[in-house]
mmCIF file of C-alpha atoms and ligand atoms in Angstrom:
data_model
loop_
_atom_site.group_PDB
_atom_site.id
_atom_site.type_symbol
_atom_site.label_atom_id
_atom_site.label_comp_id
_atom_site.label_asym_id
_atom_site.label_seq_id
_atom_site.Cartn_x
_atom_site.Cartn_y
_atom_site.Cartn_z
ATOM 1 C CA MET A 506 93.686 114.034 91.415
ATOM 2 C CA THR A 507 95.407 115.540 94.592
ATOM 3 C CA THR A 508 96.489 113.679 97.440
ATOM 4 C CA ARG A 509 93.441 114.611 99.766
ATOM 5 C CA ARG A 510 90.967 113.511 97.051
ATOM 6 C CA LEU A 511 92.876 110.343 96.629
ATOM 7 C CA VAL A 512 92.649 109.603 100.329
ATOM 8 C CA LEU A 513 89.074 110.521 100.688
ATOM 9 C CA THR A 514 88.240 108.295 97.612
ATOM 10 C CA ARG A 515 90.164 105.300 99.038
ATOM 11 C CA SER A 516 88.591 105.554 102.485
ATOM 12 C CA ALA A 517 85.155 105.921 100.976
ATOM 13 C CA ALA A 518 85.620 102.612 99.185
ATOM 14 C CA VAL A 519 86.907 100.901 102.207
ATOM 15 C CA ILE A 520 83.926 102.006 104.292
ATOM 16 C CA GLY A 521 81.516 101.019 101.531
ATOM 17 C CA ALA A 522 83.256 97.554 101.452
ATOM 18 C CA ALA A 523 82.915 97.151 105.141
ATOM 19 C CA SER A 524 79.214 98.337 105.282
ATOM 20 C CA THR A 525 78.393 95.572 102.679
ATOM 21 C CA GLY A 526 80.371 92.980 104.259
ATOM 22 C CA LEU A 527 83.044 92.845 101.755
ATOM 23 C CA LEU A 528 85.869 94.084 103.867
ATOM 24 C CA LEU A 529 87.349 90.862 104.807
ATOM 25 C CA PRO A 530 87.492 89.239 101.156
ATOM 26 C CA GLU A 531 89.022 92.376 100.113
ATOM 27 C CA ILE A 532 91.740 92.356 102.618
ATOM 28 C CA VAL A 533 92.457 88.478 101.982
ATOM 29 C CA ARG A 534 93.018 89.525 98.435
ATOM 30 C CA ALA A 535 95.103 92.205 98.861
ATOM 31 C CA GLN A 536 97.612 90.042 101.167
ATOM 32 C CA SER A 537 97.663 87.305 98.838
ATOM 33 C CA ASP A 538 97.955 89.450 95.659
ATOM 34 C CA LYS A 539 101.361 89.935 93.818
ATOM 35 C CA VAL A 540 103.487 92.830 94.828
ATOM 36 C CA ARG A 541 103.247 95.352 92.009
ATOM 37 C CA VAL A 542 106.594 96.861 90.951
ATOM 38 C CA GLY A 543 106.881 99.624 88.610
ATOM 39 C CA PHE A 544 109.891 100.415 86.643
ATOM 40 C CA MET A 545 110.039 104.104 85.412
ATOM 41 C CA LEU A 546 113.276 103.821 83.670
ATOM 42 C CA PRO A 547 114.674 105.139 80.245
ATOM 43 C CA TYR A 548 114.556 102.297 77.513
ATOM 44 C CA THR A 549 115.144 104.677 74.697
ATOM 45 C CA GLY A 550 117.650 107.670 74.073
ATOM 46 C CA THR A 551 121.180 108.332 75.291
ATOM 47 C CA PHE A 552 120.423 106.560 78.738
ATOM 48 C CA ALA A 553 118.588 103.465 77.189
ATOM 49 C CA GLN A 554 121.335 101.008 78.043
ATOM 50 C CA LEU A 555 121.333 102.283 81.576
ATOM 51 C CA GLY A 556 117.728 101.757 82.115
ATOM 52 C CA VAL A 557 118.099 98.177 80.938
ATOM 53 C CA ALA A 558 121.258 97.395 83.198
ATOM 54 C CA ILE A 559 119.132 98.726 86.319
ATOM 55 C CA GLU A 560 116.174 96.572 85.397
ATOM 56 C CA ASN A 561 118.456 93.565 84.785
ATOM 57 C CA GLY A 562 120.126 94.078 88.192
ATOM 58 C CA PHE A 563 116.949 94.473 90.021
ATOM 59 C CA ARG A 564 115.447 91.322 88.595
ATOM 60 C CA MET A 565 118.820 89.459 89.559
ATOM 61 C CA ALA A 566 118.176 90.271 93.190
ATOM 62 C CA LEU A 567 114.731 89.024 93.257
ATOM 63 C CA ASN A 568 115.734 85.924 91.134
ATOM 64 C CA GLU A 569 118.142 85.126 94.032
ATOM 65 C CA GLN A 570 115.041 84.774 96.244
ATOM 66 C CA GLY A 571 113.100 82.692 93.801
ATOM 67 C CA GLY A 572 111.599 85.792 92.194
ATOM 68 C CA LYS A 573 109.698 86.504 95.475
ATOM 69 C CA LEU A 574 109.399 89.487 97.973
ATOM 70 C CA GLY A 575 108.766 88.548 101.290
ATOM 71 C CA GLY A 576 107.142 85.205 100.177
ATOM 72 C CA ARG A 577 104.933 87.044 97.639
ATOM 73 C CA GLU A 578 104.981 86.647 93.760
ATOM 74 C CA VAL A 579 105.841 89.753 91.865
ATOM 75 C CA GLU A 580 104.104 91.438 88.925
ATOM 76 C CA PHE A 581 106.189 94.132 86.886
ATOM 77 C CA PHE A 582 104.751 97.199 85.147
ATOM 78 C CA LYS A 583 107.102 99.134 82.947
ATOM 79 C CA VAL A 584 107.117 102.811 81.374
ATOM 80 C CA ASP A 585 109.884 104.221 79.126
ATOM 81 C CA ASP A 586 110.456 107.670 80.790
ATOM 82 C CA GLU A 587 112.708 108.624 77.562
ATOM 83 C CA SER A 588 114.785 110.814 80.222
ATOM 84 C CA ASN A 589 112.100 113.427 79.503
ATOM 85 C CA PRO A 590 111.561 115.604 82.445
ATOM 86 C CA ALA A 591 108.486 117.119 80.746
ATOM 87 C CA LYS A 592 106.579 113.754 81.226
ATOM 88 C CA GLY A 593 108.117 112.747 84.596
ATOM 89 C CA ILE A 594 105.003 113.487 86.720
ATOM 90 C CA GLU A 595 102.439 112.117 84.004
ATOM 91 C CA ASN A 596 104.465 108.597 83.807
ATOM 92 C CA ALA A 597 104.920 108.363 87.485
ATOM 93 C CA THR A 598 101.259 108.991 88.147
ATOM 94 C CA ARG A 599 100.093 106.551 85.556
ATOM 95 C CA LEU A 600 102.025 103.892 87.498
ATOM 96 C CA VAL A 601 100.852 104.638 90.748
ATOM 97 C CA GLN A 602 97.178 105.430 89.851
ATOM 98 C CA ARG A 603 96.520 103.377 86.960
ATOM 99 C CA ASP A 604 98.600 100.172 87.805
ATOM 100 C CA LYS A 605 98.563 100.759 91.441
ATOM 101 C CA VAL A 606 101.956 99.786 92.016
ATOM 102 C CA ASP A 607 103.537 99.053 95.731
ATOM 103 C CA VAL A 608 106.704 100.550 94.733
ATOM 104 C CA LEU A 609 108.209 102.853 92.012
ATOM 105 C CA VAL A 610 111.822 101.820 90.686
ATOM 106 C CA GLY A 611 113.107 104.790 88.983
ATOM 107 C CA THR A 612 114.967 106.667 87.439
ATOM 108 C CA VAL A 613 118.397 107.756 85.978
ATOM 109 C CA HIS A 614 117.937 111.172 84.781
ATOM 110 C CA SER A 615 117.858 113.715 87.587
ATOM 111 C CA GLY A 616 115.179 116.154 85.982
ATOM 112 C CA VAL A 617 112.714 113.005 85.543
ATOM 113 C CA GLN A 618 113.333 111.910 89.092
ATOM 114 C CA MET A 619 111.932 115.642 90.186
ATOM 115 C CA GLY A 620 108.729 114.337 88.693
ATOM 116 C CA ILE A 621 108.725 110.973 90.302
ATOM 117 C CA HIS A 622 109.745 112.570 93.512
ATOM 118 C CA LYS A 623 106.802 114.908 93.851
ATOM 119 C CA VAL A 624 104.267 111.984 92.937
ATOM 120 C CA ALA A 625 106.176 110.069 95.674
ATOM 121 C CA ARG A 626 105.733 112.634 98.359
ATOM 122 C CA ASP A 627 102.031 113.400 97.215
ATOM 123 C CA SER A 628 101.080 109.687 97.337
ATOM 124 C CA GLY A 629 103.472 108.202 99.904
ATOM 125 C CA VAL A 630 104.132 105.433 97.505
ATOM 126 C CA LEU A 631 107.581 103.626 98.210
ATOM 127 C CA SER A 632 110.091 105.110 95.874
ATOM 128 C CA LEU A 633 113.508 103.235 95.201
ATOM 129 C CA ILE A 634 115.902 105.670 93.313
ATOM 130 C CA PRO A 635 118.569 103.355 91.527
ATOM 131 C CA ASN A 636 120.448 106.132 89.996
ATOM 132 C CA ALA A 637 119.442 109.884 89.427
ATOM 133 C CA GLY A 638 121.823 111.745 91.845
ATOM 134 C CA VAL A 639 119.635 115.040 92.214
ATOM 135 C CA HIS A 640 120.702 116.335 95.464
ATOM 136 C CA VAL A 641 117.441 117.768 96.872
ATOM 137 C CA ALA A 642 115.897 114.197 96.968
ATOM 138 C CA THR A 643 117.738 113.141 99.886
ATOM 139 C CA ARG A 644 118.452 116.739 101.025
ATOM 140 C CA ALA A 645 115.920 119.452 101.844
ATOM 141 C CA GLN A 646 113.016 117.079 100.085
ATOM 142 C CA CYS A 647 114.133 113.851 101.717
ATOM 143 C CA ALA A 648 111.141 111.683 102.599
ATOM 144 C CA PRO A 649 110.665 108.402 104.761
ATOM 145 C CA ASN A 650 109.117 106.631 101.832
ATOM 146 C CA VAL A 651 112.130 107.560 99.284
ATOM 147 C CA PHE A 652 115.425 105.663 99.354
ATOM 148 C CA ARG A 653 118.356 106.063 97.041
ATOM 149 C CA THR A 654 120.818 103.185 96.271
ATOM 150 C CA SER A 655 123.153 105.075 94.053
ATOM 151 C CA PHE A 656 124.644 108.289 94.886
ATOM 152 C CA THR A 657 124.260 112.079 95.013
ATOM 153 C CA ASN A 658 125.581 113.952 91.828
ATOM 154 C CA SER A 659 128.433 115.418 93.694
ATOM 155 C CA GLN A 660 129.552 112.428 95.787
ATOM 156 C CA PRO A 661 131.762 111.067 92.818
ATOM 157 C CA THR A 662 133.497 114.381 92.099
ATOM 158 C CA LEU A 663 134.114 115.022 95.897
ATOM 159 C CA ALA A 664 136.911 112.352 95.395
ATOM 160 C CA LEU A 665 138.064 113.776 92.233
ATOM 161 C CA GLY A 666 140.202 116.875 92.896
ATOM 162 C CA LYS A 667 142.839 115.376 95.132
ATOM 163 C CA ALA A 668 143.527 112.561 93.081
ATOM 164 C CA MET A 669 143.993 115.201 90.172
ATOM 165 C CA MET A 670 146.351 117.455 92.229
ATOM 166 C CA GLU A 671 148.454 114.331 93.226
ATOM 167 C CA ARG A 672 149.109 113.542 89.672
ATOM 168 C CA GLY A 673 150.068 117.323 89.306
ATOM 169 C CA HIS A 674 147.209 118.425 87.211
ATOM 170 C CA LYS A 675 146.751 121.953 88.629
ATOM 171 C CA LYS A 676 144.929 123.714 85.898
ATOM 172 C CA ALA A 677 141.613 122.285 84.562
ATOM 173 C CA VAL A 678 138.712 122.802 82.372
ATOM 174 C CA TRP A 679 135.300 121.322 83.200
ATOM 175 C CA ILE A 680 132.820 120.172 80.696
ATOM 176 C CA THR A 681 129.406 118.974 81.209
ATOM 177 C CA TRP A 682 125.847 118.703 80.139
ATOM 178 C CA ASN A 683 123.806 121.754 81.512
ATOM 179 C CA TYR A 684 121.407 120.146 83.643
ATOM 180 C CA ALA A 685 120.958 119.218 87.488
ATOM 181 C CA ALA A 686 123.423 116.191 87.288
ATOM 182 C CA GLY A 687 126.071 118.162 85.402
ATOM 183 C CA ASP A 688 125.585 121.108 87.703
ATOM 184 C CA GLU A 689 125.773 119.189 90.913
ATOM 185 C CA ALA A 690 128.827 117.160 89.802
ATOM 186 C CA PHE A 691 130.521 120.500 89.140
ATOM 187 C CA GLU A 692 129.740 121.547 92.813
ATOM 188 C CA GLY A 693 131.706 118.418 94.117
ATOM 189 C CA PHE A 694 134.379 118.754 91.689
ATOM 190 C CA GLU A 695 134.843 122.511 92.411
ATOM 191 C CA LYS A 696 135.134 121.968 96.087
ATOM 192 C CA SER A 697 137.372 119.068 95.943
ATOM 193 C CA TYR A 698 139.581 120.432 93.289
ATOM 194 C CA THR A 699 139.992 124.042 94.496
ATOM 195 C CA GLU A 700 140.481 122.812 98.258
ATOM 196 C CA ALA A 701 143.376 120.710 97.051
ATOM 197 C CA GLY A 702 144.829 123.775 95.341
ATOM 198 C CA GLY A 703 143.921 123.311 91.799
ATOM 199 C CA THR A 704 142.545 126.147 89.527
ATOM 200 C CA ILE A 705 139.477 125.677 87.212
ATOM 201 C CA ILE A 706 140.122 127.938 84.033
ATOM 202 C CA LYS A 707 136.830 127.534 82.305
ATOM 203 C CA LYS A 708 133.540 125.722 82.854
ATOM 204 C CA LEU A 709 132.163 124.639 79.613
ATOM 205 C CA GLY A 710 128.593 123.154 78.862
ATOM 206 C CA LEU A 711 125.978 122.135 76.278
ATOM 207 C CA PRO A 712 122.302 121.165 76.699
ATOM 208 C CA PHE A 713 121.211 117.442 77.512
ATOM 209 C CA PRO A 714 121.554 115.467 75.641
ATOM 210 C CA ASN A 715 123.483 117.264 72.920
ATOM 211 C CA VAL A 716 126.533 115.491 71.472
ATOM 212 C CA GLU A 717 127.916 118.395 69.108
ATOM 213 C CA PHE A 718 131.051 118.707 71.004
ATOM 214 C CA GLN A 719 133.482 120.068 68.363
ATOM 215 C CA ALA A 720 133.241 123.778 69.100
ATOM 216 C CA LEU A 721 133.776 123.018 72.615
ATOM 217 C CA LEU A 722 136.914 120.643 72.014
ATOM 218 C CA THR A 723 138.608 123.506 70.031
ATOM 219 C CA GLU A 724 137.898 125.680 72.678
ATOM 220 C CA ILE A 725 139.723 123.216 75.028
ATOM 221 C CA ALA A 726 142.555 123.006 72.876
ATOM 222 C CA SER A 727 143.242 126.603 72.813
ATOM 223 C CA LEU A 728 142.941 127.018 76.592
ATOM 224 C CA ASN A 729 145.624 124.077 76.766
ATOM 225 C CA PRO A 730 144.831 122.913 80.413
ATOM 226 C CA ASP A 731 146.593 120.401 82.306
ATOM 227 C CA ALA A 732 143.454 118.203 82.551
ATOM 228 C CA VAL A 733 139.878 118.137 81.571
ATOM 229 C CA ALA A 734 137.178 116.967 83.946
ATOM 230 C CA CYS A 735 133.819 116.138 83.100
ATOM 231 C CA PHE A 736 130.312 114.582 83.720
ATOM 232 C CA PHE A 737 128.791 112.762 80.806
ATOM 233 C CA ALA A 738 127.030 109.389 80.617
ATOM 234 C CA GLY A 739 125.414 106.611 78.343
ATOM 235 C CA GLY A 740 125.702 107.080 74.680
ATOM 236 C CA GLY A 741 127.003 110.771 74.898
ATOM 237 C CA ALA A 742 129.727 109.644 77.004
ATOM 238 C CA ALA A 743 130.968 107.203 74.541
ATOM 239 C CA LYS A 744 130.659 109.834 71.754
ATOM 240 C CA PHE A 745 132.699 112.535 74.220
ATOM 241 C CA LEU A 746 135.465 110.015 74.419
ATOM 242 C CA ARG A 747 135.832 109.229 70.672
ATOM 243 C CA ASP A 748 135.620 112.902 69.682
ATOM 244 C CA PHE A 749 138.346 114.134 72.669
ATOM 245 C CA ALA A 750 140.675 111.439 71.132
ATOM 246 C CA ALA A 751 139.887 112.131 67.530
ATOM 247 C CA ALA A 752 140.725 115.802 68.143
ATOM 248 C CA GLY A 753 144.008 114.605 69.468
ATOM 249 C CA LEU A 754 143.317 116.031 72.892
ATOM 250 C CA ASN A 755 144.089 113.016 74.879
ATOM 251 C CA LYS A 756 147.969 113.097 74.046
ATOM 252 C CA ASN A 757 148.694 116.196 75.959
ATOM 253 C CA ILE A 758 145.606 116.547 78.344
ATOM 254 C CA GLN A 759 144.782 114.156 80.858
ATOM 255 C CA LEU A 760 140.941 113.337 80.759
ATOM 256 C CA TYR A 761 139.252 112.758 84.231
ATOM 257 C CA GLY A 762 135.590 112.166 85.177
ATOM 258 C CA SER A 763 133.142 111.149 87.478
ATOM 259 C CA GLY A 764 133.082 107.324 86.781
ATOM 260 C CA PHE A 765 129.823 107.157 84.474
ATOM 261 C CA LEU A 766 131.985 108.646 81.861
ATOM 262 C CA THR A 767 133.384 104.906 81.334
ATOM 263 C CA GLU A 768 130.646 103.026 82.492
ATOM 264 C CA GLY A 769 128.802 100.545 79.885
ATOM 265 C CA VAL A 770 130.785 102.322 76.821
ATOM 266 C CA LEU A 771 134.127 100.708 76.857
ATOM 267 C CA ASP A 772 133.259 98.609 73.657
ATOM 268 C CA ALA A 773 131.625 101.714 72.003
ATOM 269 C CA ALA A 774 134.544 103.951 73.017
ATOM 270 C CA GLY A 775 137.350 101.412 71.983
ATOM 271 C CA ASP A 776 140.984 102.768 72.185
ATOM 272 C CA ALA A 777 139.821 106.329 72.703
ATOM 273 C CA ALA A 778 139.035 105.384 76.467
ATOM 274 C CA ASN A 779 142.367 104.129 77.243
ATOM 275 C CA GLY A 780 144.051 105.871 80.285
ATOM 276 C CA VAL A 781 141.002 107.753 81.425
ATOM 277 C CA LEU A 782 140.892 108.397 85.207
ATOM 278 C CA THR A 783 137.654 108.415 87.104
ATOM 279 C CA THR A 784 136.249 108.176 90.392
ATOM 280 C CA MET A 785 133.243 106.276 91.159
ATOM 281 C CA HIS A 786 131.599 103.801 93.894
ATOM 282 C CA TYR A 787 132.134 100.492 91.849
ATOM 283 C CA SER A 788 134.791 99.093 89.749
ATOM 284 C CA ASP A 789 134.652 95.962 87.229
ATOM 285 C CA SER A 790 137.946 94.782 88.585
ATOM 286 C CA LEU A 791 137.056 94.662 92.328
ATOM 287 C CA ASP A 792 138.886 91.669 93.247
ATOM 288 C CA THR A 793 136.127 90.239 96.012
ATOM 289 C CA PRO A 794 134.366 86.998 95.776
ATOM 290 C CA ARG A 795 131.289 89.145 96.038
ATOM 291 C CA ASN A 796 131.921 90.995 92.656
ATOM 292 C CA LYS A 797 133.358 88.259 90.913
ATOM 293 C CA LYS A 798 130.183 86.040 91.710
ATOM 294 C CA PHE A 799 128.123 88.822 90.815
ATOM 295 C CA ARG A 800 129.706 89.477 87.546
ATOM 296 C CA LEU A 801 129.686 85.904 86.536
ATOM 297 C CA ASP A 802 125.975 85.344 87.428
ATOM 298 C CA TYR A 803 125.093 88.604 85.584
ATOM 299 C CA ALA A 804 127.021 87.593 82.491
ATOM 300 C CA LYS A 805 125.453 84.113 82.491
ATOM 301 C CA THR A 806 121.908 85.441 82.706
ATOM 302 C CA PHE A 807 122.142 88.374 80.428
ATOM 303 C CA LYS A 808 124.784 87.635 78.147
ATOM 304 C CA LEU A 809 126.215 91.083 78.896
ATOM 305 C CA GLN A 810 128.869 92.508 81.210
ATOM 306 C CA PRO A 811 127.553 94.296 84.045
ATOM 307 C CA ASP A 812 128.508 97.843 84.880
ATOM 308 C CA VAL A 813 127.684 100.463 87.825
ATOM 309 C CA TYR A 814 124.126 100.733 86.644
ATOM 310 C CA ALA A 815 123.432 96.960 87.008
ATOM 311 C CA VAL A 816 125.123 97.163 90.319
ATOM 312 C CA GLN A 817 122.701 99.868 91.353
ATOM 313 C CA GLY A 818 119.901 98.134 90.063
ATOM 314 C CA TYR A 819 120.943 94.798 91.943
ATOM 315 C CA ASP A 820 121.306 96.821 95.231
ATOM 316 C CA THR A 821 117.865 98.419 94.712
ATOM 317 C CA GLY A 822 116.544 94.751 94.619
ATOM 318 C CA LEU A 823 118.638 93.766 97.768
ATOM 319 C CA LEU A 824 117.185 96.588 99.649
ATOM 320 C CA LEU A 825 113.546 95.716 98.806
ATOM 321 C CA VAL A 826 114.275 92.365 99.596
ATOM 322 C CA LYS A 827 115.446 93.167 103.088
ATOM 323 C CA GLY A 828 112.620 95.298 103.654
ATOM 324 C CA ALA A 829 110.039 92.722 102.347
ATOM 325 C CA ASN A 830 111.357 90.024 104.201
ATOM 326 C CA ALA A 831 111.258 92.026 107.497
ATOM 327 C CA VAL A 832 107.536 92.428 106.936
ATOM 328 C CA LYS A 833 106.925 89.123 105.398
ATOM 329 C CA GLY A 834 105.713 90.602 102.328
ATOM 330 C CA ASP A 835 102.983 93.116 103.965
ATOM 331 C CA LEU A 836 104.314 96.299 102.313
ATOM 332 C CA ASN A 837 101.477 98.017 103.795
ATOM 333 C CA ASN A 838 103.316 97.661 107.088
ATOM 334 C CA LYS A 839 105.210 100.892 106.352
ATOM 335 C CA PRO A 840 106.667 101.755 109.827
ATOM 336 C CA ALA A 841 108.368 98.075 109.851
ATOM 337 C CA LEU A 842 109.325 98.287 106.188
ATOM 338 C CA TYR A 843 111.020 101.651 106.440
ATOM 339 C CA ALA A 844 112.650 100.737 109.769
ATOM 340 C CA ALA A 845 114.300 97.578 108.132
ATOM 341 C CA MET A 846 115.495 99.681 105.090
ATOM 342 C CA ASN A 847 116.583 102.790 107.291
ATOM 343 C CA GLY A 848 120.174 102.207 108.259
ATOM 344 C CA ALA A 849 120.260 99.000 106.356
ATOM 345 C CA GLU A 850 123.763 97.368 105.466
ATOM 346 C CA ILE A 851 123.934 96.184 101.727
ATOM 347 C CA ASP A 852 126.481 93.587 100.855
ATOM 348 C CA SER A 853 126.908 94.978 97.371
ATOM 349 C CA PRO A 854 129.508 94.050 94.642
ATOM 350 C CA ARG A 855 130.741 97.421 95.183
ATOM 351 C CA GLY A 856 131.448 96.519 98.732
ATOM 352 C CA LYS A 857 129.475 97.007 101.722
ATOM 353 C CA TRP A 858 127.571 100.204 102.342
ATOM 354 C CA LYS A 859 125.311 101.769 104.757
ATOM 355 C CA MET A 860 122.128 103.484 104.007
ATOM 356 C CA SER A 861 122.485 107.226 105.800
ATOM 357 C CA ALA A 862 119.674 108.641 107.800
ATOM 358 C CA ALA A 863 118.700 110.712 104.918
ATOM 359 C CA HIS A 864 118.331 107.497 102.800
ATOM 360 C CA ASN A 865 121.416 107.771 100.643
ATOM 361 C CA PRO A 866 124.659 105.345 100.507
ATOM 362 C CA ILE A 867 127.745 106.301 102.633
ATOM 363 C CA GLN A 868 130.311 104.585 100.374
ATOM 364 C CA ASP A 869 133.781 104.253 99.307
ATOM 365 C CA MET A 870 135.123 105.963 96.252
ATOM 366 C CA TYR A 871 137.497 104.322 93.921
ATOM 367 C CA LEU A 872 140.095 105.786 91.681
ATOM 368 C CA ARG A 873 139.991 103.797 88.214
ATOM 369 C CA LYS A 874 141.893 103.802 85.316
ATOM 370 C CA VAL A 875 140.564 102.510 81.834
ATOM 371 C CA GLU A 876 142.905 99.774 80.589
ATOM 372 C CA ASN A 877 141.918 97.366 77.751
ATOM 373 C CA LYS A 878 138.362 97.965 77.949
ATOM 374 C CA GLU A 879 138.070 97.750 81.688
ATOM 375 C CA ASN A 880 137.880 99.889 84.723
ATOM 376 C CA LYS A 881 140.731 98.813 86.695
ATOM 377 C CA VAL A 882 140.897 99.839 90.398
ATOM 378 C CA ILE A 883 143.964 102.071 91.302
ATOM 379 C CA GLY A 884 143.046 102.431 94.733
ATOM 380 C CA ILE A 885 140.500 104.073 96.989
ATOM 381 C CA ALA A 886 140.210 107.699 96.307
ATOM 382 C CA GLN A 887 138.069 108.439 99.465
ATOM 383 C CA LYS A 888 136.796 106.136 102.078
ATOM 384 C CA ALA A 889 132.933 106.301 103.483
ATOM 385 C CA VAL A 890 132.024 109.561 101.457
ATOM 386 C CA ALA A 891 128.672 110.727 102.976
ATOM 387 C CA ASP A 892 126.445 113.253 101.309
ATOM 388 C CA PRO A 893 126.022 116.334 103.602
ATOM 389 C CA ALA A 894 122.161 115.762 103.376
ATOM 390 C CA THR A 895 121.657 119.499 103.838
ATOM 391 C CA GLY A 896 118.272 120.577 104.718
ATOM 392 C CA CYS A 897 117.052 117.010 105.655
ATOM 393 C CA ARG A 898 115.406 116.686 108.872
ATOM 394 C CA MET A 899 115.309 112.702 109.108
ATOM 395 C CA GLY A 900 117.391 111.010 111.602
HETATM 396 C C1 LIG B 2071 121.262 112.009 86.514
HETATM 397 O O1 LIG B 2071 120.950 112.676 85.693
HETATM 398 O O2 LIG B 2071 121.111 112.097 87.738
HETATM 399 C C2 LIG B 2071 122.537 111.238 86.163
HETATM 400 C C3 LIG B 2071 122.391 110.428 84.715
HETATM 401 C C4 LIG B 2071 123.375 109.586 84.392
HETATM 402 C C5 LIG B 2071 124.307 109.100 85.142
HETATM 403 C C6 LIG B 2071 124.443 109.622 86.516
HETATM 404 C C7 LIG B 2071 123.489 110.703 86.777
HETATM 405 O O3 LIG B 2071 125.213 108.393 84.780
#
């Protein structure tokens, strides 16, 4: 159904209700109903753990409010998006039209996000992006009803190049999955590394979510760079770390990545991850009361260690709580809802961050090193990294 038809159908229903005297009970019902939250996340496949961590983090933020949003109870709807872009529009449409959610929370994969984004822009439903970094969502196609609490794909790698050059790694090979997230992570890496004076000797890739790395690792060995930089995440990242070490490459070649490489995979990767350097807007070892409390509460509640995805899910919940409290649960009051979320400052376990005019976080990027199954902070690689928001006309 097109947006226009949807609008016409809804207004026809309202007129019908008014003429039969049913309008008042209808409004009262709408106000006292539960807030309908739709999770569209991967619960299977290489990003399955990421989806679970995001949902857990989101629920934790709401639990801190007695499970309510602006005083209203909450009802959850869930769709496994399988990280499958071909089903993105259909899955998001199901949540909006069949389940009539007030807010869509999703997703992880940039390609699937484009499906959600189309549905969000067409329907006007509030869309909160807890991970997927696809640039256009907060650049040329930014929208008043779309807020991202995570990053743009080039934000972490914009902080990577200088750190690599400071360690004397002047010649690098880049490797990733060939899809939006990998391509855009490369954009940030290319800019920061070449501006710092580094040379990219080869760009390698394989289709998402393929994990047959062997031939590419053999090629890397023959190229003999100072360093390898990459974007991988989830189950595929764990496999890449293990294969890189098993091929003996970690002995002579320093491995770098955007921090997703070592998020939520350190048990699965074991010793293979030791010494890997990454840039990211969070680190397990951030020594702040805020982070320590979050980690303890999360571990107690879910019997799992939190990672960056859990933090992003949590921050998505915090943002929605802020908005919902400002409108006392009336999520239909969109101008006031968006005004409260626009420019919001979020007191996150990652450190305080501010929502940009294009609705993407302005945040510090930490340099981290894996030691004993933990991402240890070495320092701040870059402060207050903002996405350029090219083409966004908001704000
Ligand atoms: C993405 O597809 O945008 C994506 C997926 C996993 C990550 C980061 C970005 O960890």
